Every structure is written in structure tokens, then in C-alpha cells.
């Protein structure tokens, strides 16, 4: 009952008491639209083998056909394991997912509704119908969606279909934040002070918040993963938060109940994994620190945490096990704690699942839909110590080739080289503390800037030289211009730099504002990744775009010399883990690792001074959609007076509700959208006078 | 500068000679010195154009001078000027006065190289006429007549242009015209008009022999517009260039329309509405850099094969994302440009007319280094001719049944491009997803039959290598038109998602099973029978059904084989395309 592999595999791993397989480096295959790097995929398969099918007994009686009630990389993984075990699979999908990877992998597929999850992946009636139609004997819910829905588990039981995963009782107990908190209290687990009940309306929320004392956290009772969760520092924010959270909770989980608790300021987020079996045995594994979060979504995870001492670790582990026993937990699960600066820890929630598998649910050509989670890939690296794990992560991030979507690689890379992070001085507020105005991209040091300019200039000259290389069979000979020194003018961040470049085979000697650098590479101009050596320093750059008019966009992140970092005393294997997210929300940093440079020959640059500046649109009086999404609500109509910062409409994308506000005080001239509209990036929403 | 040095060198040589011959040739010596001085003076005046004031005025308007433009367009040091000493021959209205004569007149001509390859250039400029400066400027901005524009066309001006065009034809090298001209020079009367006609004749003679490119960099009005119109490509500079037969004031007096210069003949008008210009660039520098880029795609003449440039992109590269790019629902859109980008070398695609008749995509790219012409239907766009926005998220008015259809504008756009490629030995690669010709009175009254025939004609006539890939729909007559096997396509492929039929399932069933009760079953039967590549494949109308990811590798391989393709057509004076 407790699952055909989730149950067995972790128990084998448990014998190692949380020691991870001694892989040198593990990486998942990422979204590579241009180049497929075989080495990484091989490593990825190793991961699935290790975590997916260890301990599987081929003679054990299994199901003939199961339905996988999930999507993306989660569904792919389940289907892959089923294939290995010779079990037929049925995928379900929404209409926008019809050609996604999991649908193609499965033996059968059933469309269960339109794109919004509440109408497809959460649509129990349609899924039950699909089960009947395909005669699946069991359902694997993956995680998220219906995996922790007690109603669904009950429906399945009524139809005599096996639910693969934790039993209804545990789901019921742990899937519901309110119930789980009560249970945790009973099991003598430390809990956060708060209100143990469902909040009726905004006014009650304010009353409770005042009782507990600000700041408070408002969260969806059925929630998880940061959705439907908001922090309020005063009455006003509580009212707003209540409204937005209940809308989000309703659309994401089909359940708009909310609860309120004390918000622990500056906490760390640390989770302990527990394993239980049907005989009442339970044990705990070492912790993972997940403090680096954006909007309560984990961004970087690390194990072991450099903050915990052995005593706290044991205390947390024991409480986690006590909780697992209390709910008769017979599967793998994760108990999340908040830890304050004095190492007090509080039970946050228990997830009836095991996290952290390494995979990618997309491949070149996959659609990434606005309707679902933004995560497109996870990356895990290991090292014999923390420094090594982080260095490998930085290298791996440089080697991701992603085109066509905005992503957060620059942020990830910046976080793992941040001095506070390196020292271990982190909390869940890390990102908002370090980047109070949002992440604006890596700040280049002078030498990094010179390197970037030298690489960009060399690339420019390499392109120019190649433009003269024609197959010589023409009637008329090509007479190449003889240019010994390329005098260039390179503009970066509105500053103009003088560059002189000369070329000898694969080596470019570049003088940037007077300082000389040697740039060596294979100069394969078709490769998405270019490995370049600048005066002996190895760099990986990507030329993302290039225009004839001299504009070039280059991804260049700058590797900090890791040998200078304080070495941290660590025992065992250190793991760093980060989630590669697709960025969709309005406060998201753009791909700031891209540097836009404009390179012109000196002559062109001199003449360019005479070119007139083009008039750009006044962006404060128009509101455009910053991302593709669905308009949830429009709170203004033409003629309304609005104040700067006032909410104009709400757009839901990637399951997050984003409040669009007025850029200036004025009168609404026209409204171009209405609730329910699907809008694209850059679509005009509202115009102000 | 180089010219001045050369003059000095010539002078030095002359003086050595003179001193050698001593007294016997003293008179000659003094004459040589005076000629020498005159040469130097003329050259200096010619290099300065209309003088510093004139140059500054040009710069102030965000424009470069004729010589600055040439220096950016050509490889450094490669420009060889001709006819620097030519002056106009007009004697009326005081034009004979020395102050009204400028060496070189109002155009700089010569030859040079772009990335090492020969090209002939003329660059018109507003020089001299300093005493008329106020008039010129008022003419520029009010444009009530096109008489005294700077850069106006004199007989001498035309003669200079004709001279380099003649040589370009005999040598076999392209001509690039940088147009910045006010029209006929009224003082010269009929001689100026004769000059235009001389140029038009050269344009027509050179058509199909050498590539001709026009870059409009300033006002270009009246008769001056017809030379660019006769060339193969017309590019414009945004905000500073205009093309019109008559300016806004004449329009006002004749038709009583209020219109600005920009609305009447600006870059936006001609690249989105009229289809007169093929592309617009931000400013002079951007335009000239792009022109260099564009030039690299072209062969020098119809005698030369399509150029092959060094390429780093593997010709057998697989493109896995193509396997999923076509949505399963046949009414759902996707972007054909994505397919083009991922198939061609290094995602480099120089699109021609990107903002006009967007339901068809045409442009240049390279396959394994060799220039190819790409033609593709665009399923994302229905037709410019229909009033609704084709892909409007907010209003959800997307009409899938018209997506990528052929209409009047797209047929003409496609036909002209195909004929250019055929004239200059550039292989054609056609990506087909076409639901048919656009129906409606507007199209029929506009002559869709006549205009659609142009595209059909162009594909049928083309003898260059033709590779066709049917990605999804190929319905009705439009299937025949789009470089089908029947029009001598050399290699025709279908993707597994291809549907080659007379029409879509819904329409077909309405006709075949009129009054039939079980429409859904009939529709399913039709889809089963026709909405797939087999009916065409079993008849050999497509050569193979290929995995989309292998498209690039297959095309590169085919082009290598087809490079030696030769086709003989029966003799004729010239063909008669339905104009």
C-alpha cells in the first residue's frame, strides 16, 4: 500500500544514515535548446538509478497499469520507473500539455481539461473518469496536485483503485496545516505561536493578527510551496494579504481556508527527512538547509547546514521522528522547521513525500506554460567540502545553455558567490536583505569588466574576419582588407571604452583602455558556449545575440577565485542544490547576467555621434503586462483617478498573483483588458492620461 | 587624405621632371605647376563637398555626408573614385558662374569592396548651393516642390551614375545606390529628365544581371523614386528618409488630403503598408552596417554561384525541438520563424519585408555556408488585409482557418523574392503550412487570381535548386503554388504532421456529405484518409516523410547534390509574367 518503490528505495538508503552516494559530480540535464551535452545526461541517469529503483525486487507482484496523476518532470520520473518495472502507464494532461514529454513517454494519455490546474490536474471527476476509461489499477499522484488530497484518496478507495503514496490518514493529518499543527503540538513538537483555526474573513484576520502580535504570516491551510502565503506587518497588509492569499489558495488548491501565525523574523528554513514503515519504525536523515528563498520558494538548498550543531540536529531529528510516529507514517516524508538565530526551532509543516530528485521535465521544443510551476530544472553538485561543491555549481551554472525564456541563473550564481552566503550567514530573508531593490545583476569588478570588453571585442573581430572568408572559386578574386589593428569603440553600461585588437591565429591581443590582455579560444562562432582564456583565466561565455549594427548580448558571469574563500570545516559530503526557475513575476530579475555591449569601429563610432536619439515611449502612463498570464481582476475603469502605486489589476502567472500598480498619479484613459483575459508579455493593459 | 597625398606625390614627380629639363621647358614647368595647383584645389573642394557649413547642417539632421556614408559602407581604403572633376554644364539662370559649380557635381561615384568583394557605388549628396541654403532647407521641410533640393539630378550627375553602372554590368559586380536626392534640377530642364531616363534604362538593363540595391537616406521625390523602384532591394532609414511622387503640399492641393511627409512616404509607410521598401534601419550608421551584412548574402552577378562563406555550424546538426514544434491541434499557431532560425546556419536570417504581408516570410540565410533564399508561410499571421489583429490574446480573435494563407500582398511579396533568387542562382527552401488562398470580395476585386498567379509563375519558372518542406497544411491550389513537386521541386519533404489535401476536414465534409447525418464520423473518416502525408507520399508527390529534427541535415545534403543542377528552357525573347 505504501508504494511500490517509494517505500523500498529510501529504506535502503536509510541504512547509510543519510550518507549520499559518493558521486563526484551530479548534474541534471537542463533545457538545452542548442546543444546536448551527453556527459551530463549520463550523470542524470545515474541519479535516477540510484534514487529510483534501488531495492526493487523483479519478482515482486506489481500492477499491470497505473495512472500518473501529475505532469512535468515528476510524471516523467514515475513513468520511467514504471517502464523499468514493466508496468504500463497512463498519463493525464491538460490541453496545453498535449505534446509535453510525459505524455509522449506514457503508453496512454487522457486529456482531463483545459490549462488551469483547477480544471485539469486538480479535476477529480475527470481524473476518475480517465481511471475508469483506461482501467488503471492504481494511481500514482507524484507530488503536489492531488498527492495530498484526502478527498481524492477517498474517491479512489471507493472505486477500489490503489493510491500509491502515504495513506489517507497521514495525508489528512499532514496535508492540512491546521490539523498537522494540532497533531504536532500533541506529539510535543515545537510549534510556532499562532491561531489554530480557520480564519473567516479579513476583519477576523486583523483581530487575530493583533492578538498574536505583528509581524504575522497568513497562509493557505491546504497550501505548500509558498503559494497563498503572505507576511503582514500591519492591519492594512493583513487585509490585502488575506484577500490575495485566499484567491491564490482557491485557484491553486481549490480550498481557500487560511490560517495565521506568528512570523519568525530572520529565520532559517531547515528540513529533516523521515522514513517510516508499516511496523511503526521511523528514523530520520540529516538535514537540508533551504533558507535561500524567493517568495517562499526554495532557490538554493544545502546539506549539511553549516549552522546546526550536533545537539540541535539530534533534537530536531527526534521531534521529526516523534511526529512521524504520531501519524503512523509509513513512507518517506519531509519535516520542515524554522530555526531562529538562537537555534530555537519550530515545526513548520510536514510534506508527505520525499524531495529532491534531480531531473528536468522539459526538452528542447517543450512548451513552458504560464499555468504551472516556474521551475524548469534542478541542479545538484557534490564536493568533498563546501568550497568544492560551490565551485562546481558555479561552473555548472556557466554551462547551462538556455534560450527563449528568462531565467534566474544570474541570481543563483550571484548567491553562491555572495560573501554572506559563503560565510553561512543566511536566513529566509537573505535575498530581500542582500538585494533590497531586487537583484540587478552581477556588479563587475574593473578587471572583470576589462575581460568582458576584451572577449566581446575579440568576438566582434572574429565575426568580421569570418565575414571575409568565402570559398574561393569565384570569377572575381576576394581582396581582403589588410587591417593589422582593429580600433574599436565599445559601449557598456553607457560608458565608452577604447579598444585596440590585433589577431594572430586563435590569439587576440586586446588593449582595453590602455591595459593589455590576451584572449585565446577556438572561436567556434556557431557554438552556444565559448570557452575563452583571458590571460590564463578560464571563462565560459555565451554570445546570445548579435546585430549588424554592433549590438551584442553576452552572458558572462565572472568566476570568483574560490581558493580565496574561507575554508569551512565540514565532514562528509557536502551538497549544494539550487532550483533553476523560470522567471515570470514582476519583481523578478531579468537575465542580468547578459551584458549588452555595442561595438563599432572607431570611424563608425565617430560618425555615430551625429545620429539622433530616438524618442522612447513614456512608460509611466501605460501599463503593460510584464509576462504572459491571465488577468484575474481589474480594479479601475476609464475616468477613475488613481494614485501612484495604486493597484490597477491583478495578473496571475506561474500560479502567482501579481498586483500591477499605477506608475504615476493620474486618470485612467482606457482599459484594454478584462478579468479572464489571457495576456501576452508586453500587451497593453491600461493607459493613463 | 589619401587623395591629397597622391596629389602631392604627383606634384613632386612633376617638379623633379621639370628641374631636369631646365630652361628648355621652363614655360611648360610653370604651366604644370599651375595645373597642379588647380588639380589640388578641385580635389580639395570635391572632398569638402559643399563646405563645412553644409556638412554641419547635414550632421545636425542626424545624417552623414555622401563621403562619410561611402567610408562606412566600404572596406577601409578600398574606395576608388571616378569623375571627381565632372561639373554641370548648365549655363542658364546664372548656373555657369564658378560659385555655382562644384567638382563632382552632387554625387560621389566609384568602386570599392565590401568584405573583400567588388561593388560599384554612387552616393548622392547635397553639396554646394550654399547661397541657396535657406531655400533648400525650406524645400526639405515643406517639400512644396522638388525643384531645388540639394542633390538634385543634373545631366552630369546622371552621366556619372550611368558610367559606373555601365562598368558594373560589363565587369559583373553589384551596384549600390545611396539615395539622397531632391529630384530633377529645374534649371537644367529636359536635360535633367533625360538623365533620369538614362539611369532607368541602365537599371532595367542591369536587372537580373547584377544585384542592384538602393538605400534611401534622405528625401527622394518625383522622378528620383523610380530608380530605387527598379532595383532589386530598397532599404530606408527611419525618420530621415522619404519616398513619394509628390510631397504633402501637392497632395493637399490636388486631393485635399492632410498628410505629413512621414505618413505619406516615411519608412514605416513603405515597409508596412505600400510594400515599396524592403526593410528600414534605425539611422545612417545602422543602415550601412546592415547593408554590409546583407551584401555578403549576394552573388556578384548572375554569372556567379551563390556565395559560400566559412561556416562553423555542423551541416548534420540535429534539431530536436522541431519534433514538437507543430502543435497537435491543426488550428493552433506556431511561429514559422522559429523553424527557420533553428534550421539555418547559426540562427542567422536576414528577413526581407518583415513587416509587410506577414503571412509569408521571405529572406536570406545560409545552409552549410551557402546562401539560400527562404520562403515560408506564417501560421501565426492570417492576413494584413483582414481588419482584425491576427493574434490578439486579449480579444481572442485569432482565426486559425486563415493563418498563413496566401493573399494578394503575400503572393506579390513572395513572387518578387523567388524571382530574385532564381535570377542570381540562390537555391530556394520553402516551408509550407498554407490553408489556401484568402477568400472574400476584397481579394477577388483586388485581383487575387492575377496576383496569386505571380507566385505560381515565379516558383514554376525558377530553375535554381528547390527544396520544399511541408510542415503542416498544404491545402488546395496553394499547395500547388508553394514550390510543389509538380512545379519541378527538386526535393519535397513532408513532416509527419503534414496534411496534404484539397481542403480542411470540416469544409470537405460539408461538401462531400451534404445533408449527411453523422457529420462527426464523416469528418473523422476524412481526417483519417487525408489529414496525413500518406496520400501524397504514395503518389510520389513528396519524396520522403522525414523526422523534423533531421530537416537541416537533409537539406544541407540535398543542396550539395543539387549544386550542379542544370535546366534548359526553350528559347524565348522573355517570359510574360502576369503583371
PDB file of N, CA and C in Angstrom, chain A residues 288-327:
ATOM      1  N   UNK A 288      18.619  19.367   5.575  1.00  0.00           N
ATOM      2  CA  UNK A 288      18.972  20.206   4.429  1.00  0.00           C
ATOM      3  C   UNK A 288      18.575  21.625   4.755  1.00  0.00           C
ATOM      4  N   UNK A 289      19.456  22.546   4.477  1.00  0.00           N
ATOM      5  CA  UNK A 289      19.133  23.949   4.730  1.00  0.00           C
ATOM      6  C   UNK A 289      18.580  24.563   3.454  1.00  0.00           C
ATOM      7  N   UNK A 290      17.393  25.172   3.572  1.00  0.00           N
ATOM      8  CA  UNK A 290      16.736  25.728   2.377  1.00  0.00           C
ATOM      9  C   UNK A 290      16.412  27.190   2.621  1.00  0.00           C
ATOM     10  N   UNK A 291      17.306  27.905   3.274  1.00  0.00           N
ATOM     11  CA  UNK A 291      16.976  29.268   3.687  1.00  0.00           C
ATOM     12  C   UNK A 291      16.905  30.247   2.529  1.00  0.00           C
ATOM     13  N   UNK A 292      17.663  30.009   1.475  1.00  0.00           N
ATOM     14  CA  UNK A 292      17.652  30.974   0.373  1.00  0.00           C
ATOM     15  C   UNK A 292      16.374  30.777  -0.428  1.00  0.00           C
ATOM     16  N   UNK A 293      15.444  31.694  -0.191  1.00  0.00           N
ATOM     17  CA  UNK A 293      14.134  31.569  -0.806  1.00  0.00           C
ATOM     18  C   UNK A 293      13.735  32.874  -1.462  1.00  0.00           C
ATOM     19  N   UNK A 294      12.943  32.738  -2.494  1.00  0.00           N
ATOM     20  CA  UNK A 294      12.337  33.902  -3.090  1.00  0.00           C
ATOM     21  C   UNK A 294      10.841  33.651  -3.072  1.00  0.00           C
ATOM     22  N   UNK A 295      10.102  34.556  -2.490  1.00  0.00           N
ATOM     23  CA  UNK A 295       8.651  34.394  -2.334  1.00  0.00           C
ATOM     24  C   UNK A 295       8.320  33.029  -1.759  1.00  0.00           C
ATOM     25  N   UNK A 296       9.073  32.650  -0.753  1.00  0.00           N
ATOM     26  CA  UNK A 296       8.878  31.385  -0.053  1.00  0.00           C
ATOM     27  C   UNK A 296       9.084  30.152  -0.930  1.00  0.00           C
ATOM     28  N   UNK A 297       9.703  30.328  -2.075  1.00  0.00           N
ATOM     29  CA  UNK A 297      10.066  29.179  -2.900  1.00  0.00           C
ATOM     30  C   UNK A 297      11.562  28.986  -2.735  1.00  0.00           C
ATOM     31  N   UNK A 298      11.958  27.733  -2.502  1.00  0.00           N
ATOM     32  CA  UNK A 298      13.375  27.475  -2.285  1.00  0.00           C
ATOM     33  C   UNK A 298      14.177  27.773  -3.549  1.00  0.00           C
ATOM     34  N   UNK A 299      15.277  28.425  -3.367  1.00  0.00           N
ATOM     35  CA  UNK A 299      16.124  28.749  -4.506  1.00  0.00           C
ATOM     36  C   UNK A 299      17.420  27.952  -4.440  1.00  0.00           C
ATOM     37  N   UNK A 300      18.052  27.967  -3.274  1.00  0.00           N
ATOM     38  CA  UNK A 300      19.277  27.195  -3.099  1.00  0.00           C
ATOM     39  C   UNK A 300      19.127  26.338  -1.844  1.00  0.00           C
ATOM     40  N   UNK A 301      19.487  25.085  -1.935  1.00  0.00           N
ATOM     41  CA  UNK A 301      19.465  24.205  -0.773  1.00  0.00           C
ATOM     42  C   UNK A 301      20.865  23.688  -0.517  1.00  0.00           C
ATOM     43  N   UNK A 302      21.114  23.350   0.719  1.00  0.00           N
ATOM     44  CA  UNK A 302      22.461  22.922   1.059  1.00  0.00           C
ATOM     45  C   UNK A 302      22.414  21.878   2.170  1.00  0.00           C
ATOM     46  N   UNK A 303      23.278  20.884   2.063  1.00  0.00           N
ATOM     47  CA  UNK A 303      23.358  19.891   3.132  1.00  0.00           C
ATOM     48  C   UNK A 303      24.814  19.495   3.352  1.00  0.00           C
ATOM     49  N   UNK A 304      25.296  19.362   4.537  1.00  0.00           N
ATOM     50  CA  UNK A 304      24.572  19.715   5.758  1.00  0.00           C
ATOM     51  C   UNK A 304      24.525  21.236   5.956  1.00  0.00           C
ATOM     52  N   UNK A 305      23.656  21.670   6.849  1.00  0.00           N
ATOM     53  CA  UNK A 305      23.592  23.092   7.174  1.00  0.00           C
ATOM     54  C   UNK A 305      24.835  23.428   7.999  1.00  0.00           C
ATOM     55  N   UNK A 306      25.451  24.568   7.710  1.00  0.00           N
ATOM     56  CA  UNK A 306      26.639  24.886   8.487  1.00  0.00           C
ATOM     57  C   UNK A 306      26.264  25.573   9.801  1.00  0.00           C
ATOM     58  N   UNK A 307      24.978  25.703  10.056  1.00  0.00           N
ATOM     59  CA  UNK A 307      24.517  26.444  11.215  1.00  0.00           C
ATOM     60  C   UNK A 307      24.231  25.505  12.403  1.00  0.00           C
ATOM     61  N   UNK A 308      23.710  24.346  12.104  1.00  0.00           N
ATOM     62  CA  UNK A 308      23.276  23.446  13.178  1.00  0.00           C
ATOM     63  C   UNK A 308      24.459  22.808  13.902  1.00  0.00           C
ATOM     64  N   UNK A 309      24.310  22.659  15.220  1.00  0.00           N
ATOM     65  CA  UNK A 309      25.289  21.845  15.932  1.00  0.00           C
ATOM     66  C   UNK A 309      24.667  20.460  16.140  1.00  0.00           C
ATOM     67  N   UNK A 310      25.489  19.552  16.594  1.00  0.00           N
ATOM     68  CA  UNK A 310      25.054  18.156  16.687  1.00  0.00           C
ATOM     69  C   UNK A 310      23.823  18.022  17.588  1.00  0.00           C
ATOM     70  N   UNK A 311      23.807  18.834  18.648  1.00  0.00           N
ATOM     71  CA  UNK A 311      22.728  18.727  19.626  1.00  0.00           C
ATOM     72  C   UNK A 311      21.391  19.154  19.014  1.00  0.00           C
ATOM     73  N   UNK A 312      21.396  20.325  18.360  1.00  0.00           N
ATOM     74  CA  UNK A 312      20.167  20.806  17.728  1.00  0.00           C
ATOM     75  C   UNK A 312      19.695  19.829  16.669  1.00  0.00           C
ATOM     76  N   UNK A 313      20.684  19.341  15.900  1.00  0.00           N
ATOM     77  CA  UNK A 313      20.355  18.401  14.836  1.00  0.00           C
ATOM     78  C   UNK A 313      19.621  17.189  15.407  1.00  0.00           C
ATOM     79  N   UNK A 314      20.155  16.673  16.515  1.00  0.00           N
ATOM     80  CA  UNK A 314      19.542  15.483  17.113  1.00  0.00           C
ATOM     81  C   UNK A 314      18.150  15.818  17.648  1.00  0.00           C
ATOM     82  N   UNK A 315      18.031  16.942  18.296  1.00  0.00           N
ATOM     83  CA  UNK A 315      16.737  17.341  18.851  1.00  0.00           C
ATOM     84  C   UNK A 315      15.695  17.470  17.740  1.00  0.00           C
ATOM     85  N   UNK A 316      16.110  18.078  16.638  1.00  0.00           N
ATOM     86  CA  UNK A 316      15.182  18.246  15.524  1.00  0.00           C
ATOM     87  C   UNK A 316      14.803  16.891  14.932  1.00  0.00           C
ATOM     88  N   UNK A 317      15.796  16.047  14.767  1.00  0.00           N
ATOM     89  CA  UNK A 317      15.566  14.717  14.204  1.00  0.00           C
ATOM     90  C   UNK A 317      14.607  13.927  15.064  1.00  0.00           C
ATOM     91  N   UNK A 318      14.820  14.017  16.380  1.00  0.00           N
ATOM     92  CA  UNK A 318      13.971  13.228  17.282  1.00  0.00           C
ATOM     93  C   UNK A 318      12.532  13.712  17.252  1.00  0.00           C
ATOM     94  N   UNK A 319      12.363  15.040  17.192  1.00  0.00           N
ATOM     95  CA  UNK A 319      10.994  15.557  17.126  1.00  0.00           C
ATOM     96  C   UNK A 319      10.325  15.161  15.809  1.00  0.00           C
ATOM     97  N   UNK A 320      11.146  15.158  14.732  1.00  0.00           N
ATOM     98  CA  UNK A 320      10.599  14.774  13.425  1.00  0.00           C
ATOM     99  C   UNK A 320      10.114  13.334  13.475  1.00  0.00           C
ATOM    100  N   UNK A 321      10.902  12.481  14.085  1.00  0.00           N
ATOM    101  CA  UNK A 321      10.537  11.072  14.187  1.00  0.00           C
ATOM    102  C   UNK A 321       9.295  10.912  15.067  1.00  0.00           C
ATOM    103  N   UNK A 322       9.248  11.680  16.154  1.00  0.00           N
ATOM    104  CA  UNK A 322       8.089  11.612  17.043  1.00  0.00           C
ATOM    105  C   UNK A 322       6.817  11.953  16.281  1.00  0.00           C
ATOM    106  N   UNK A 323       6.915  12.934  15.430  1.00  0.00           N
ATOM    107  CA  UNK A 323       5.760  13.353  14.647  1.00  0.00           C
ATOM    108  C   UNK A 323       5.352  12.263  13.662  1.00  0.00           C
ATOM    109  N   UNK A 324       6.362  11.682  13.010  1.00  0.00           N
ATOM    110  CA  UNK A 324       6.080  10.621  12.040  1.00  0.00           C
ATOM    111  C   UNK A 324       5.365   9.456  12.730  1.00  0.00           C
ATOM    112  N   UNK A 325       5.834   9.138  13.924  1.00  0.00           N
ATOM    113  CA  UNK A 325       5.211   8.035  14.666  1.00  0.00           C
ATOM    114  C   UNK A 325       3.783   8.391  15.046  1.00  0.00           C
ATOM    115  N   UNK A 326       3.602   9.649  15.428  1.00  0.00           N
ATOM    116  CA  UNK A 326       2.282  10.082  15.864  1.00  0.00           C
ATOM    117  C   UNK A 326       1.240   9.918  14.775  1.00  0.00           C
ATOM    118  N   UNK A 327       1.658  10.093  13.526  1.00  0.00           N
ATOM    119  CA  UNK A 327       0.685   9.931  12.446  1.00  0.00           C
ATOM    120  C   UNK A 327       0.806   8.568  11.782  1.00  0.00           C
TER     121      UNK A 327
END
